[in-house]
One Martini backbone bead per residue (centre of mass of N, CA, C, O) as a GRO file, in nm:
protein
  254
    1MET     BB    1   0.888   0.764   1.542
    2ASP     BB    2   1.123   0.897   1.289
    3THR     BB    3   0.851   0.971   1.065
    4ALA     BB    4   0.781   1.078   0.749
    5ILE     BB    5   0.452   1.142   0.588
    6LYS     BB    6   0.299   1.102   0.261
    7SER     BB    7   0.018   1.139   0.072
    8LEU     BB    8  -0.057   1.011  -0.282
    9GLY     BB    9  -0.280   0.825  -0.276
   10GLN     BB   10  -0.468   0.574  -0.225
   11ALA     BB   11  -0.177   0.360  -0.146
   12GLY     BB   12   0.013   0.606  -0.144
   13TYR     BB   13   0.372   0.661  -0.007
   14ARG     BB   14   0.593   0.859   0.194
   15PHE     BB   15   0.894   0.774   0.345
   16GLN     BB   16   1.090   0.863   0.623
   17PHE     BB   17   1.376   0.706   0.764
   18GLY     BB   18   1.565   0.937   0.827
   19GLU     BB   19   1.754   0.883   0.541
   20THR     BB   20   1.525   0.689   0.434
   21VAL     BB   21   1.337   0.632   0.124
   22VAL     BB   22   0.999   0.535   0.096
   23TYR     BB   23   0.784   0.374  -0.151
   24ILE     BB   24   0.426   0.306  -0.183
   25ASP     BB   25   0.240   0.264  -0.441
   26PRO     BB   26   0.284   0.464  -0.660
   27TYR     BB   27   0.057   0.719  -0.820
   28LEU     BB   28   0.155   0.987  -1.081
   29THR     BB   29  -0.079   0.977  -1.299
   30ASN     BB   30  -0.328   0.873  -1.571
   31TYR     BB   31  -0.320   0.547  -1.646
   32VAL     BB   32  -0.611   0.459  -1.563
   33GLN     BB   33  -0.779   0.646  -1.762
   34GLU     BB   34  -0.640   0.561  -2.027
   35MET     BB   35  -0.727   0.263  -1.985
   36ASP     BB   36  -1.052   0.284  -1.817
   37GLY     BB   37  -1.136   0.582  -1.850
   38GLU     BB   38  -1.299   0.875  -1.748
   39GLU     BB   39  -1.415   0.754  -1.464
   40MET     BB   40  -1.086   0.727  -1.373
   41HIS     BB   41  -1.033   0.988  -1.260
   42ARG     BB   42  -0.872   1.191  -1.064
   43LEU     BB   43  -0.921   1.325  -0.725
   44VAL     BB   44  -0.605   1.342  -0.687
   45PRO     BB   45  -0.353   1.522  -0.730
   46ILE     BB   46  -0.062   1.542  -0.846
   47PRO     BB   47   0.224   1.592  -0.654
   48PHE     BB   48   0.417   1.481  -0.858
   49SER     BB   49   0.648   1.374  -1.089
   50PRO     BB   50   0.835   1.091  -1.143
   51ASP     BB   51   1.100   1.271  -1.231
   52GLU     BB   52   1.120   1.399  -0.939
   53VAL     BB   53   1.201   1.139  -0.809
   54VAL     BB   54   1.528   1.146  -0.640
   55ASP     BB   55   1.489   0.996  -0.335
   56ALA     BB   56   1.473   0.714  -0.375
   57ASP     BB   57   1.556   0.378  -0.219
   58TRP     BB   58   1.263   0.261  -0.206
   59VAL     BB   59   1.016   0.024  -0.362
   60LEU     BB   60   0.691  -0.068  -0.282
   61ILE     BB   61   0.486  -0.346  -0.411
   62SER     BB   62   0.195  -0.525  -0.386
   63HIS     BB   63   0.099  -0.530  -0.694
   64GLY     BB   64  -0.010  -0.528  -1.046
   65HIS     BB   65  -0.194  -0.311  -1.036
   66ILE     BB   66  -0.200   0.016  -1.183
   67ASP     BB   67  -0.259   0.179  -0.909
   68HIS     BB   68   0.039   0.029  -0.785
   69CYS     BB   69   0.159  -0.066  -1.094
   70ASP     BB   70   0.286   0.201  -1.274
   71PRO     BB   71   0.481   0.241  -1.543
   72THR     BB   72   0.469   0.562  -1.576
   73THR     BB   73   0.619   0.582  -1.304
   74LEU     BB   74   0.841   0.351  -1.260
   75LEU     BB   75   1.045   0.433  -1.491
   76PRO     BB   76   1.105   0.742  -1.424
   77LEU     BB   77   1.181   0.685  -1.131
   78SER     BB   78   1.423   0.488  -1.190
   79ARG     BB   79   1.591   0.717  -1.340
   80ALA     BB   80   1.590   0.941  -1.115
   81SER     BB   81   1.639   0.690  -0.910
   82ARG     BB   82   1.918   0.510  -0.979
   83THR     BB   83   1.945   0.333  -0.681
   84CYS     BB   84   1.706   0.206  -0.643
   85ARG     BB   85   1.467  -0.022  -0.501
   86PHE     BB   86   1.279  -0.325  -0.510
   87VAL     BB   87   0.974  -0.456  -0.367
   88CYS     BB   88   0.811  -0.756  -0.481
   89PRO     BB   89   0.650  -0.961  -0.670
   90GLY     BB   90   0.722  -1.162  -0.925
   91GLU     BB   91   0.529  -1.039  -1.140
   92VAL     BB   92   0.633  -0.750  -1.106
   93GLY     BB   93   0.940  -0.817  -1.170
   94GLN     BB   94   0.855  -0.862  -1.470
   95ILE     BB   95   0.756  -0.580  -1.535
   96LEU     BB   96   1.026  -0.430  -1.478
   97THR     BB   97   1.199  -0.568  -1.673
   98ARG     BB   98   1.031  -0.494  -1.928
   99LEU     BB   99   1.101  -0.193  -1.869
  100GLY     BB  100   1.443  -0.227  -1.784
  101ILE     BB  101   1.486  -0.305  -1.504
  102SER     BB  102   1.703  -0.426  -1.322
  103GLU     BB  103   1.742  -0.712  -1.137
  104GLN     BB  104   1.939  -0.585  -0.918
  105ARG     BB  105   1.691  -0.402  -0.811
  106ILE     BB  106   1.511  -0.670  -0.744
  107PHE     BB  107   1.326  -0.785  -0.489
  108ILE     BB  108   1.151  -1.067  -0.392
  109ALA     BB  109   0.872  -1.125  -0.210
  110ARG     BB  110   0.926  -1.263   0.111
  111GLU     BB  111   0.848  -1.452   0.425
  112GLU     BB  112   1.067  -1.222   0.527
  113TRP     BB  113   1.319  -1.046   0.639
  114LEU     BB  114   1.435  -0.725   0.531
  115THR     BB  115   1.716  -0.514   0.501
  116LEU     BB  116   1.740  -0.173   0.413
  117ASP     BB  117   1.843  -0.003   0.660
  118GLY     BB  118   1.962  -0.083   0.946
  119GLU     BB  119   1.661  -0.001   1.125
  120LEU     BB  120   1.545  -0.128   0.856
  121HIS     BB  121   1.253  -0.319   0.792
  122VAL     BB  122   1.090  -0.608   0.624
  123ARG     BB  123   0.768  -0.769   0.580
  124PRO     BB  124   0.614  -0.979   0.416
  125ILE     BB  125   0.256  -1.046   0.340
  126PRO     BB  126  -0.031  -1.130   0.296
  127ALA     BB  127  -0.294  -1.077   0.044
  128ALA     BB  128  -0.645  -1.045  -0.010
  129HIS     BB  129  -0.738  -1.026  -0.393
  130PRO     BB  130  -0.958  -1.164  -0.243
  131ASP     BB  131  -0.714  -1.372  -0.244
  132ILE     BB  132  -0.500  -1.583  -0.167
  133GLU     BB  133  -0.204  -1.586  -0.389
  134ARG     BB  134  -0.008  -1.806  -0.610
  135ASP     BB  135   0.241  -1.896  -0.785
  136SER     BB  136   0.418  -2.150  -0.946
  137THR     BB  137   0.652  -2.107  -0.696
  138GLY     BB  138   0.476  -1.979  -0.424
  139LEU     BB  139   0.443  -1.689  -0.450
  140LEU     BB  140   0.317  -1.408  -0.401
  141ARG     BB  141   0.094  -1.185  -0.554
  142TYR     BB  142  -0.007  -1.045  -0.271
  143VAL     BB  143   0.100  -0.761  -0.048
  144GLY     BB  144   0.219  -0.691   0.270
  145PHE     BB  145   0.361  -0.446   0.502
  146VAL     BB  146   0.609  -0.483   0.758
  147ILE     BB  147   0.746  -0.232   0.942
  148GLU     BB  148   1.077  -0.155   1.072
  149TYR     BB  149   1.171   0.114   1.328
  150GLN     BB  150   1.326   0.154   1.586
  151GLN     BB  151   1.133  -0.099   1.703
  152CYS     BB  152   0.890  -0.023   1.521
  153ARG     BB  153   0.562  -0.065   1.381
  154MET     BB  154   0.416  -0.105   1.060
  155TYR     BB  155   0.113  -0.138   0.836
  156HIS     BB  156   0.073  -0.238   0.514
  157SER     BB  157  -0.161  -0.413   0.307
  158GLY     BB  158  -0.265  -0.328   0.068
  159ASP     BB  159  -0.481  -0.516  -0.112
  160THR     BB  160  -0.742  -0.635   0.116
  161SER     BB  161  -0.880  -0.873   0.274
  162LEU     BB  162  -1.013  -1.066   0.544
  163GLU     BB  163  -0.819  -1.312   0.712
  164GLN     BB  164  -0.703  -1.530   0.924
  165THR     BB  165  -0.412  -1.554   0.828
  166ILE     BB  166  -0.339  -1.249   0.854
  167LEU     BB  167  -0.409  -1.224   1.150
  168SER     BB  168  -0.207  -1.442   1.260
  169ILE     BB  169   0.059  -1.313   1.152
  170LEU     BB  170   0.021  -1.050   1.308
  171GLN     BB  171   0.013  -1.162   1.593
  172GLU     BB  172   0.335  -1.256   1.553
  173LEU     BB  173   0.418  -0.904   1.501
  174LEU     BB  174   0.374  -0.798   1.767
  175PRO     BB  175   0.375  -0.470   1.785
  176ILE     BB  176   0.143  -0.238   1.627
  177GLU     BB  177   0.100   0.109   1.562
  178ILE     BB  178   0.044   0.136   1.251
  179ALA     BB  179  -0.218   0.130   1.011
  180PHE     BB  180  -0.295   0.078   0.644
  181LEU     BB  181  -0.619   0.050   0.532
  182PRO     BB  182  -0.873  -0.058   0.347
  183VAL     BB  183  -1.228   0.074   0.249
  184ASN     BB  184  -1.318  -0.021  -0.036
  185GLU     BB  185  -1.556  -0.209  -0.068
  186LYS     BB  186  -1.690  -0.511  -0.144
  187ASN     BB  187  -1.941  -0.520  -0.420
  188PHE     BB  188  -2.175  -0.610  -0.651
  189TYR     BB  189  -2.135  -0.330  -0.826
  190ARG     BB  190  -1.838  -0.348  -0.857
  191ALA     BB  191  -1.800  -0.608  -0.987
  192GLN     BB  192  -1.971  -0.534  -1.248
  193ARG     BB  193  -1.701  -0.322  -1.305
  194GLY     BB  194  -1.424  -0.483  -1.202
  195ILE     BB  195  -1.422  -0.430  -0.899
  196ILE     BB  196  -1.294  -0.570  -0.615
  197GLY     BB  197  -1.212  -0.475  -0.353
  198ASN     BB  198  -1.228  -0.454   0.005
  199MET     BB  199  -1.272  -0.341   0.287
  200SER     BB  200  -1.450  -0.221   0.517
  201VAL     BB  201  -1.474   0.005   0.755
  202ARG     BB  202  -1.550  -0.190   0.980
  203GLU     BB  203  -1.332  -0.400   0.932
  204ALA     BB  204  -1.110  -0.209   0.974
  205PHE     BB  205  -1.167  -0.134   1.256
  206GLN     BB  206  -1.155  -0.429   1.371
  207MET     BB  207  -0.874  -0.501   1.290
  208ALA     BB  208  -0.735  -0.291   1.435
  209THR     BB  209  -0.854  -0.383   1.722
  210ASP     BB  210  -0.724  -0.679   1.693
  211ILE     BB  211  -0.402  -0.553   1.676
  212GLY     BB  212  -0.358  -0.299   1.859
  213VAL     BB  213  -0.349  -0.020   1.743
  214LYS     BB  214  -0.319   0.337   1.759
  215THR     BB  215  -0.315   0.375   1.440
  216LEU     BB  216  -0.552   0.471   1.168
  217VAL     BB  217  -0.513   0.470   0.792
  218PRO     BB  218  -0.710   0.518   0.556
  219MET     BB  219  -0.739   0.369   0.234
  220HIS     BB  220  -0.865   0.361  -0.067
  221TRP     BB  221  -1.088   0.636  -0.116
  222ASP     BB  222  -0.984   0.905  -0.317
  223MET     BB  223  -0.939   0.862  -0.647
  224PHE     BB  224  -1.223   0.700  -0.752
  225SER     BB  225  -1.540   0.729  -0.779
  226PRO     BB  226  -1.624   0.409  -0.809
  227ASN     BB  227  -1.380   0.360  -0.546
  228SER     BB  228  -1.503   0.521  -0.301
  229VAL     BB  229  -1.519   0.725  -0.004
  230PHE     BB  230  -1.656   0.892   0.231
  231PRO     BB  231  -1.526   1.085   0.491
  232GLU     BB  232  -1.775   1.100   0.642
  233GLU     BB  233  -1.830   0.813   0.696
  234ILE     BB  234  -1.581   0.732   0.852
  235ASP     BB  235  -1.624   0.955   1.082
  236LEU     BB  236  -1.919   0.855   1.169
  237LEU     BB  237  -1.811   0.563   1.263
  238TYR     BB  238  -1.595   0.654   1.450
  239ARG     BB  239  -1.808   0.813   1.648
  240LEU     BB  240  -2.016   0.560   1.704
  241ILE     BB  241  -1.800   0.330   1.777
  242ARG     BB  242  -1.534   0.399   1.930
  243PRO     BB  243  -1.243   0.312   1.895
  244PRO     BB  244  -0.908   0.238   2.024
  245PHE     BB  245  -0.816   0.463   1.826
  246LYS     BB  246  -0.658   0.660   1.577
  247LEU     BB  247  -0.768   0.873   1.345
  248VAL     BB  248  -0.613   0.912   1.004
  249MET     BB  249  -0.646   1.042   0.708
  250ARG     BB  250  -0.380   1.212   0.727
  251PRO     BB  251  -0.027   1.154   0.795
  252GLU     BB  252   0.143   1.414   0.822
  253GLY     BB  253   0.082   1.447   1.149
  254LEU     BB  254   0.264   1.204   1.270
   0.00000   0.00000   0.00000
């Protein structure tokens, strides 16, 4: 797969598929800290400011939480990349239109293939955060994305726990070579602080094994101290469990 990948922290990535640049869940400010307090300061430096993103062709947004759908990132990004388009759940589309982004640039995530450019296609699928939810029109509130380029597929789950529905859909979309899965487990103490959480490291490893990926990129472990995972913990479990895939903490080398 002729793809260049840059990690932006949390669940954010920049992908270059040939001549087409796709961002997923970019968080490029300190907005979460401003909204939720000092303990939610960034642990990952801002790689570049939103108004420097002049190369975006598409921006995929998995759901409306501000570490994935940051208005102070998305509005200046939309102005810097004036022709970029957005794929997102319906309620995220409403957020974007309230920011002043034209509806003509917004594609609501539906459970079907959407062609982004030539050989590049995306298929939104359900995410469970913590459950699969739909809005009043039946559209998903939380999504992940299966991306196909040059007949190879990767999966970015967005924020999700593991449900059989998701596994069953992915089984129909195999083979998938690379999976980007969250590992910031949900637990009692995080829930007490209003943090939903996602899969544990062990769950993500088993899911990656079940869908037969060649490479797992763990995500959602590095941005905020109250919602983080030690990379040493991820690496230790990988060495002890010895799952049948390659573990890549930062995908720049893929």
